[in-house]
Tab-separated table of C-alpha atoms and ligand atoms in Angstrom:
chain	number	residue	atom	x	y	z
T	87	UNK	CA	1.698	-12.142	-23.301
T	88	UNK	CA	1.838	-14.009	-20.016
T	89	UNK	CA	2.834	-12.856	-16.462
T	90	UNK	CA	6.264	-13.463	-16.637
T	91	UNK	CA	6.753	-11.081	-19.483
T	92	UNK	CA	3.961	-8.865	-18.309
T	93	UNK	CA	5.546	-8.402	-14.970
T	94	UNK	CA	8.703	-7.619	-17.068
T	95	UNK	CA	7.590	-4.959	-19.079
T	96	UNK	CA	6.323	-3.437	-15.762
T	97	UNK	CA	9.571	-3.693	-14.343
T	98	UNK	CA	11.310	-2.146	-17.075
T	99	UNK	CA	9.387	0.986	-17.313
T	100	UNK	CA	10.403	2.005	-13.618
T	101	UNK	CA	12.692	4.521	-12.845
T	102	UNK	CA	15.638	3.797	-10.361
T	103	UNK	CA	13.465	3.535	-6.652
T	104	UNK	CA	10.361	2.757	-7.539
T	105	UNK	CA	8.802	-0.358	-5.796
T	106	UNK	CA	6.452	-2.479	-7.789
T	107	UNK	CA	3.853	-3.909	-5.536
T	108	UNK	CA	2.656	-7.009	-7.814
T	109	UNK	CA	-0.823	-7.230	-6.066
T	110	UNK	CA	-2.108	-10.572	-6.255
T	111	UNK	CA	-5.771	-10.480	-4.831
T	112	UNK	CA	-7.902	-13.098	-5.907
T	113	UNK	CA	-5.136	-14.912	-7.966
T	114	UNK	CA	-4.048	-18.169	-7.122
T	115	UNK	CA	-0.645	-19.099	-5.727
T	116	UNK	CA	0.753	-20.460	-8.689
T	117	UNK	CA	-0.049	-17.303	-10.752
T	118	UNK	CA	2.398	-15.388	-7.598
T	119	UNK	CA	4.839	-18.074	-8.004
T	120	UNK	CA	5.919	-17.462	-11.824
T	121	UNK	CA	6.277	-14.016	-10.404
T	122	UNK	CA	8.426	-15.239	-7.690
T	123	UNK	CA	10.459	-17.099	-9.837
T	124	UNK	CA	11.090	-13.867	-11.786
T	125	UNK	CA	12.578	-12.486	-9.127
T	126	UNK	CA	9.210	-10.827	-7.452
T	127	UNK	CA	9.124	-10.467	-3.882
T	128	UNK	CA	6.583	-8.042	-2.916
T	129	UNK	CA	3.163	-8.597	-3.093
T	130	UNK	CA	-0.034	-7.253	-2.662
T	131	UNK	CA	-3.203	-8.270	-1.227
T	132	UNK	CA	-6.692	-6.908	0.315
T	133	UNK	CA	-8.462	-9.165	2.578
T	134	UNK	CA	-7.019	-10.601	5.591
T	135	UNK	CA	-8.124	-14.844	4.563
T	136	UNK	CA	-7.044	-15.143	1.562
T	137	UNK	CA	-3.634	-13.345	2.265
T	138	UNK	CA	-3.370	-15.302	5.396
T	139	UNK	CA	-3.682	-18.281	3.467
T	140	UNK	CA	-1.385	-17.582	0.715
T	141	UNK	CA	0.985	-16.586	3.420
T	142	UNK	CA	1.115	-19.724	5.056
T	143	UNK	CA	1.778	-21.580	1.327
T	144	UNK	CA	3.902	-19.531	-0.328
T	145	UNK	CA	7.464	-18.522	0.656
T	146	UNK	CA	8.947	-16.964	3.344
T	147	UNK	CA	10.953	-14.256	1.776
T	148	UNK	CA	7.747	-12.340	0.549
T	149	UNK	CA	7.177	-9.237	1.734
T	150	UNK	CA	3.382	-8.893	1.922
T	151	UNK	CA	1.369	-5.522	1.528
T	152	UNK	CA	-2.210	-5.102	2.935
T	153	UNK	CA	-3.631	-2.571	0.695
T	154	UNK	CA	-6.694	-3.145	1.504
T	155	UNK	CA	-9.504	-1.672	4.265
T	156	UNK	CA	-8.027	-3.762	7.212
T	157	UNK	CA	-10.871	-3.921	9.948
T	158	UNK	CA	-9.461	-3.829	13.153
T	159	UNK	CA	-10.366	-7.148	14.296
T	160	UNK	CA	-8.365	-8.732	11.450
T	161	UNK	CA	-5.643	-6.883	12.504
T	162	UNK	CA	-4.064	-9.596	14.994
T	163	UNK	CA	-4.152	-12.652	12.103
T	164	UNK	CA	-1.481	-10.728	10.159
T	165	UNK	CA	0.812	-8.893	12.791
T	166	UNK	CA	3.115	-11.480	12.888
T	167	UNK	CA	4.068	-11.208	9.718
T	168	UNK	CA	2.437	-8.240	7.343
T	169	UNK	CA	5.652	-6.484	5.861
T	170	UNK	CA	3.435	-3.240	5.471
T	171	UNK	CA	0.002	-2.187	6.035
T	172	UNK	CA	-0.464	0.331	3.213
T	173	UNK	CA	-4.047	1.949	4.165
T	174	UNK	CA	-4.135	2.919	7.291
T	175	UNK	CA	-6.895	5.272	7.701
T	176	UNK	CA	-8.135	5.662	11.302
T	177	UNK	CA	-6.597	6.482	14.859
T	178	UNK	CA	-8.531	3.395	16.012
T	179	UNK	CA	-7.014	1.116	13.108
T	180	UNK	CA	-3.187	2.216	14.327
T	181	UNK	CA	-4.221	1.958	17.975
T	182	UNK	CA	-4.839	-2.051	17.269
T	183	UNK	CA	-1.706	-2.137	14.901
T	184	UNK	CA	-0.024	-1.032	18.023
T	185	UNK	CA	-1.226	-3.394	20.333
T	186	UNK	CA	-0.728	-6.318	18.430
T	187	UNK	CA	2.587	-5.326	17.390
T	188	UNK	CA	3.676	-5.091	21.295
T	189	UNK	CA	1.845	-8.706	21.448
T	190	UNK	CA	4.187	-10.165	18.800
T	191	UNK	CA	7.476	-8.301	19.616
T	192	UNK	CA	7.729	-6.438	16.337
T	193	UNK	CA	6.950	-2.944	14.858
T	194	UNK	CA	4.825	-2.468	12.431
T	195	UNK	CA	5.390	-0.121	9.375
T	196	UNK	CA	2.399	1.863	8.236
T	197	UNK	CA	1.374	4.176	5.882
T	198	UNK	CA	-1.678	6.625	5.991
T	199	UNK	CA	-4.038	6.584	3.609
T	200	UNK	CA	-5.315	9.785	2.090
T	201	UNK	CA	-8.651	10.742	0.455
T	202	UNK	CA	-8.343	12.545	-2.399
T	203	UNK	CA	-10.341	11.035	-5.171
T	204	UNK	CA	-14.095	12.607	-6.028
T	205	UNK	CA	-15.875	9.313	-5.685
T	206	UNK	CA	-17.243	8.931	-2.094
T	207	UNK	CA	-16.939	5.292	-1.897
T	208	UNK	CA	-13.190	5.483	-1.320
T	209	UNK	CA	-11.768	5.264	1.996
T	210	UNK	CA	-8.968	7.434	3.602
T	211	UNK	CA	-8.421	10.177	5.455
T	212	UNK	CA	-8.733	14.367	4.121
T	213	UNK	CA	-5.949	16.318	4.210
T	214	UNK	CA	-7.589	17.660	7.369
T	215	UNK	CA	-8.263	14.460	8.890
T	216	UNK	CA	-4.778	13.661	8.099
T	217	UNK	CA	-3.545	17.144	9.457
T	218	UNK	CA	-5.278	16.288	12.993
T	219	UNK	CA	-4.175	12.858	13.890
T	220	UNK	CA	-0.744	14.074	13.051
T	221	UNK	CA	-1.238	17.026	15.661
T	222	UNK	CA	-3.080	14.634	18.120
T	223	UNK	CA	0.568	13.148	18.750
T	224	UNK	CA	-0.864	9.737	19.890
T	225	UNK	CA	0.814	8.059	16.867
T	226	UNK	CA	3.804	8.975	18.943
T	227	UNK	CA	3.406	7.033	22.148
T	228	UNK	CA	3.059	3.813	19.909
T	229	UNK	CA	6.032	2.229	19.827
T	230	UNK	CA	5.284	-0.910	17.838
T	231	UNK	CA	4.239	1.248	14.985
T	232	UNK	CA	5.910	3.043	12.512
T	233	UNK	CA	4.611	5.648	10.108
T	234	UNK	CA	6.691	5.035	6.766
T	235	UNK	CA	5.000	7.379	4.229
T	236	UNK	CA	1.422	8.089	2.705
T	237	UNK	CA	-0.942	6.242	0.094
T	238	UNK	CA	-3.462	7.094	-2.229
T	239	UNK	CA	-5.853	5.911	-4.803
T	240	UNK	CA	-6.782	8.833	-7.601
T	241	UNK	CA	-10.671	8.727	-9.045
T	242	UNK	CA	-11.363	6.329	-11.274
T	243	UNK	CA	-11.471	8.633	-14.679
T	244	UNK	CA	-10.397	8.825	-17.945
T	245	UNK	CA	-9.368	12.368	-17.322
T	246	UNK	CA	-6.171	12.252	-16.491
T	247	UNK	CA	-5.660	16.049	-15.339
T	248	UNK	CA	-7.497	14.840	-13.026
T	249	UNK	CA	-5.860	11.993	-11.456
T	250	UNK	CA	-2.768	14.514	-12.006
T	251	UNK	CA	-4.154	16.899	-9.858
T	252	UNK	CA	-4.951	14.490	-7.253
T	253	UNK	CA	-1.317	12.775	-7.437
T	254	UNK	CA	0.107	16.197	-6.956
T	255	UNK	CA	-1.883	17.046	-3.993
T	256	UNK	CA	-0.741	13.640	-2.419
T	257	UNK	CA	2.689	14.630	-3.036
T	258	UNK	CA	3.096	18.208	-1.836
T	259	UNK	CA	1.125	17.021	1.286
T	260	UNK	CA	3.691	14.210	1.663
T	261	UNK	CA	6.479	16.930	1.641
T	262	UNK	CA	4.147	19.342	4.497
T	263	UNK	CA	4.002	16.392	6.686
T	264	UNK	CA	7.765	15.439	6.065
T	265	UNK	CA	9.110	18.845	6.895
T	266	UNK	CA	6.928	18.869	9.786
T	267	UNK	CA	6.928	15.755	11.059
T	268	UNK	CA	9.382	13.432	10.217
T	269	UNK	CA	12.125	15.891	8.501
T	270	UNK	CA	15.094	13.384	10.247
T	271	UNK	CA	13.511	10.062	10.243
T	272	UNK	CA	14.983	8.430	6.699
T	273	UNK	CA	12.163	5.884	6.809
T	274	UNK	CA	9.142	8.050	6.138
T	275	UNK	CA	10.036	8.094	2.689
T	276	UNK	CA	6.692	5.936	1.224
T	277	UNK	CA	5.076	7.404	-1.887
T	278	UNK	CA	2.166	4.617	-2.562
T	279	UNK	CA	0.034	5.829	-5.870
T	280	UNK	CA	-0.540	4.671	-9.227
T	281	UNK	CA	-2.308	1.090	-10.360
T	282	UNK	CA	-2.429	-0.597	-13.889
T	283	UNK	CA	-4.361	2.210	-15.219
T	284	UNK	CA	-2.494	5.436	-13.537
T	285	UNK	CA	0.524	4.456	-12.486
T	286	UNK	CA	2.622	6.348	-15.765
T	287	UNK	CA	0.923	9.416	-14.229
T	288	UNK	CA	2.140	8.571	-10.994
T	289	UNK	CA	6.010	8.200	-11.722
T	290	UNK	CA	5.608	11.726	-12.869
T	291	UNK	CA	4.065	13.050	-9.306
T	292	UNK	CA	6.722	12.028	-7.276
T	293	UNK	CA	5.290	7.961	-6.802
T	294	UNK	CA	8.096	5.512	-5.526
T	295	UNK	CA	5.321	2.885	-4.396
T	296	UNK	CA	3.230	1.309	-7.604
T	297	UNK	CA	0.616	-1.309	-6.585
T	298	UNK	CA	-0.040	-3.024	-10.143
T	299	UNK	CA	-2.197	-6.073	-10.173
T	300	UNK	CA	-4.421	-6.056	-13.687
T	301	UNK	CA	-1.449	-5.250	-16.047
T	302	UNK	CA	0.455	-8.445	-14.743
T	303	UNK	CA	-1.707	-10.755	-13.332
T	304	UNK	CA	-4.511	-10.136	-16.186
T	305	UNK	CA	-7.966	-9.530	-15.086
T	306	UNK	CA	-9.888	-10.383	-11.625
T	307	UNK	CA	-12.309	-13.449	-11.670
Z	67	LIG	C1	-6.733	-3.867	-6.431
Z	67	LIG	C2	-5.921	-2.705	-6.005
Z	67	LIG	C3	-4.831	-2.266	-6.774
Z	67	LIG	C4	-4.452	-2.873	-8.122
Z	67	LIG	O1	-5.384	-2.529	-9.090
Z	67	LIG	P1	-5.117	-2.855	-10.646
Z	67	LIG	O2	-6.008	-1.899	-11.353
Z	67	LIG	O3	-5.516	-4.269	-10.848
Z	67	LIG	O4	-3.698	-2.617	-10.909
Z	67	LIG	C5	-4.054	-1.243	-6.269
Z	67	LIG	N1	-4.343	-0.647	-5.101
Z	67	LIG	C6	-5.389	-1.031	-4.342
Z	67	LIG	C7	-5.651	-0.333	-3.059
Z	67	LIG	C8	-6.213	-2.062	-4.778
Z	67	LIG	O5	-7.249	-2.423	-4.013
């Protein structure tokens, strides 16, 4: 199969609102255009160069994800156009978002980025962590930055109760911080979890954000 009908056979499996996120890191720009010409127009990627340079080739109309860590010093190379920046994890991080939104005249949609998997190695903030920034209230003197919805990544595992488990967590926290929160702002309505391997399991714990780069683009070099 090739990317066109591998991207299609994603596509198809998704339920009414569910965004596929076709993430494109470390594939070349003619690998994104077939998907573009399928009708693809959002796109992720995880380090601040290579997006920036893709950016600046490929068309306008994309709407870009950072999924990636973002350090904040990268931060200012892709205010002026990121369309999301999916793994927010840090007060500091949203702090910089902020200021170089104001810099560029635009607000910037964010989501946070939850730790929930076993492995230490992944990034993102504990329920607790999460809990506390919310009840800091900075976030809500920022006005060039906009909290949309949460992301995850589950463990890397074959067992797939577990991954459950940690999708579910992710989305009964989503609905704690929603109620108390954000219960009458429509936009915080961002479920990010679920990759090539997971994401099935995700469309079954409440996911409307899949970020699928292996199962289209084939593997990373
Ligand atoms: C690379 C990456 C993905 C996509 O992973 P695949 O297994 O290739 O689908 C999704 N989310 C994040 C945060 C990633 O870094």
């Amino acid at each position: 199969m090739d990317i066109e009908e591998r991207l299609n056979e994603v596509l198809a499996s998704l339920p009414e609102g569910v965004e596929l996120v076709a993430v494109s890191k470390f594939h070349p720009e003619d690998d994104i255009l077939r998907a573009y010409r399928q009708g693809q127009r959002v796109f992720g990627e995880s380090r601040e160069q290579e997006l920036s340079r893709k950016y600046a080739s490929l068309p306008k109309d994309i709407r870009w994800h950072f999924i990636g860590h973002l350090q904040t010093n990268k931060v200012k190379y892709i205010a002026p156009f990121i369309s999301l920046i999916e793994a927010v994890d840090s007060l500091k991080l949203m702090k910089e978002i902020n200021r170089q939104g104001e810099k560029c005249g635009r607000v910037i949609d964010i989501l946070l980025e939850l730790h929930l998997a076993q492995e230490d190695t992944k990034s993102g903030l504990t329920l607790d962590e999460c809990r506390s920034l919310l009840a800091d209230g900075e976030w809500r003197q920022m006005a060039n930055v906009r909290i949309c919805g949460l992301m995850m990544m589950a463990s890397f595992t074959d067992d797939e109760n577990q991954i459950r488990r940690e999708m579910l967590a992710a989305a009964a926290f989503f609905e704690e911080v929603k109620a108390k929160y954000f219960a009458d702002a429509e936009y915080f309505n961002r479920r990010s979890w679920g990759m090539s391997d997971d994401y099935e399991i995700a469309l079954k714990c409440n996911s409307n954000t899949i970020r699928v780069g292996t199962r289209i683009f084939g593997p990373r070099q």
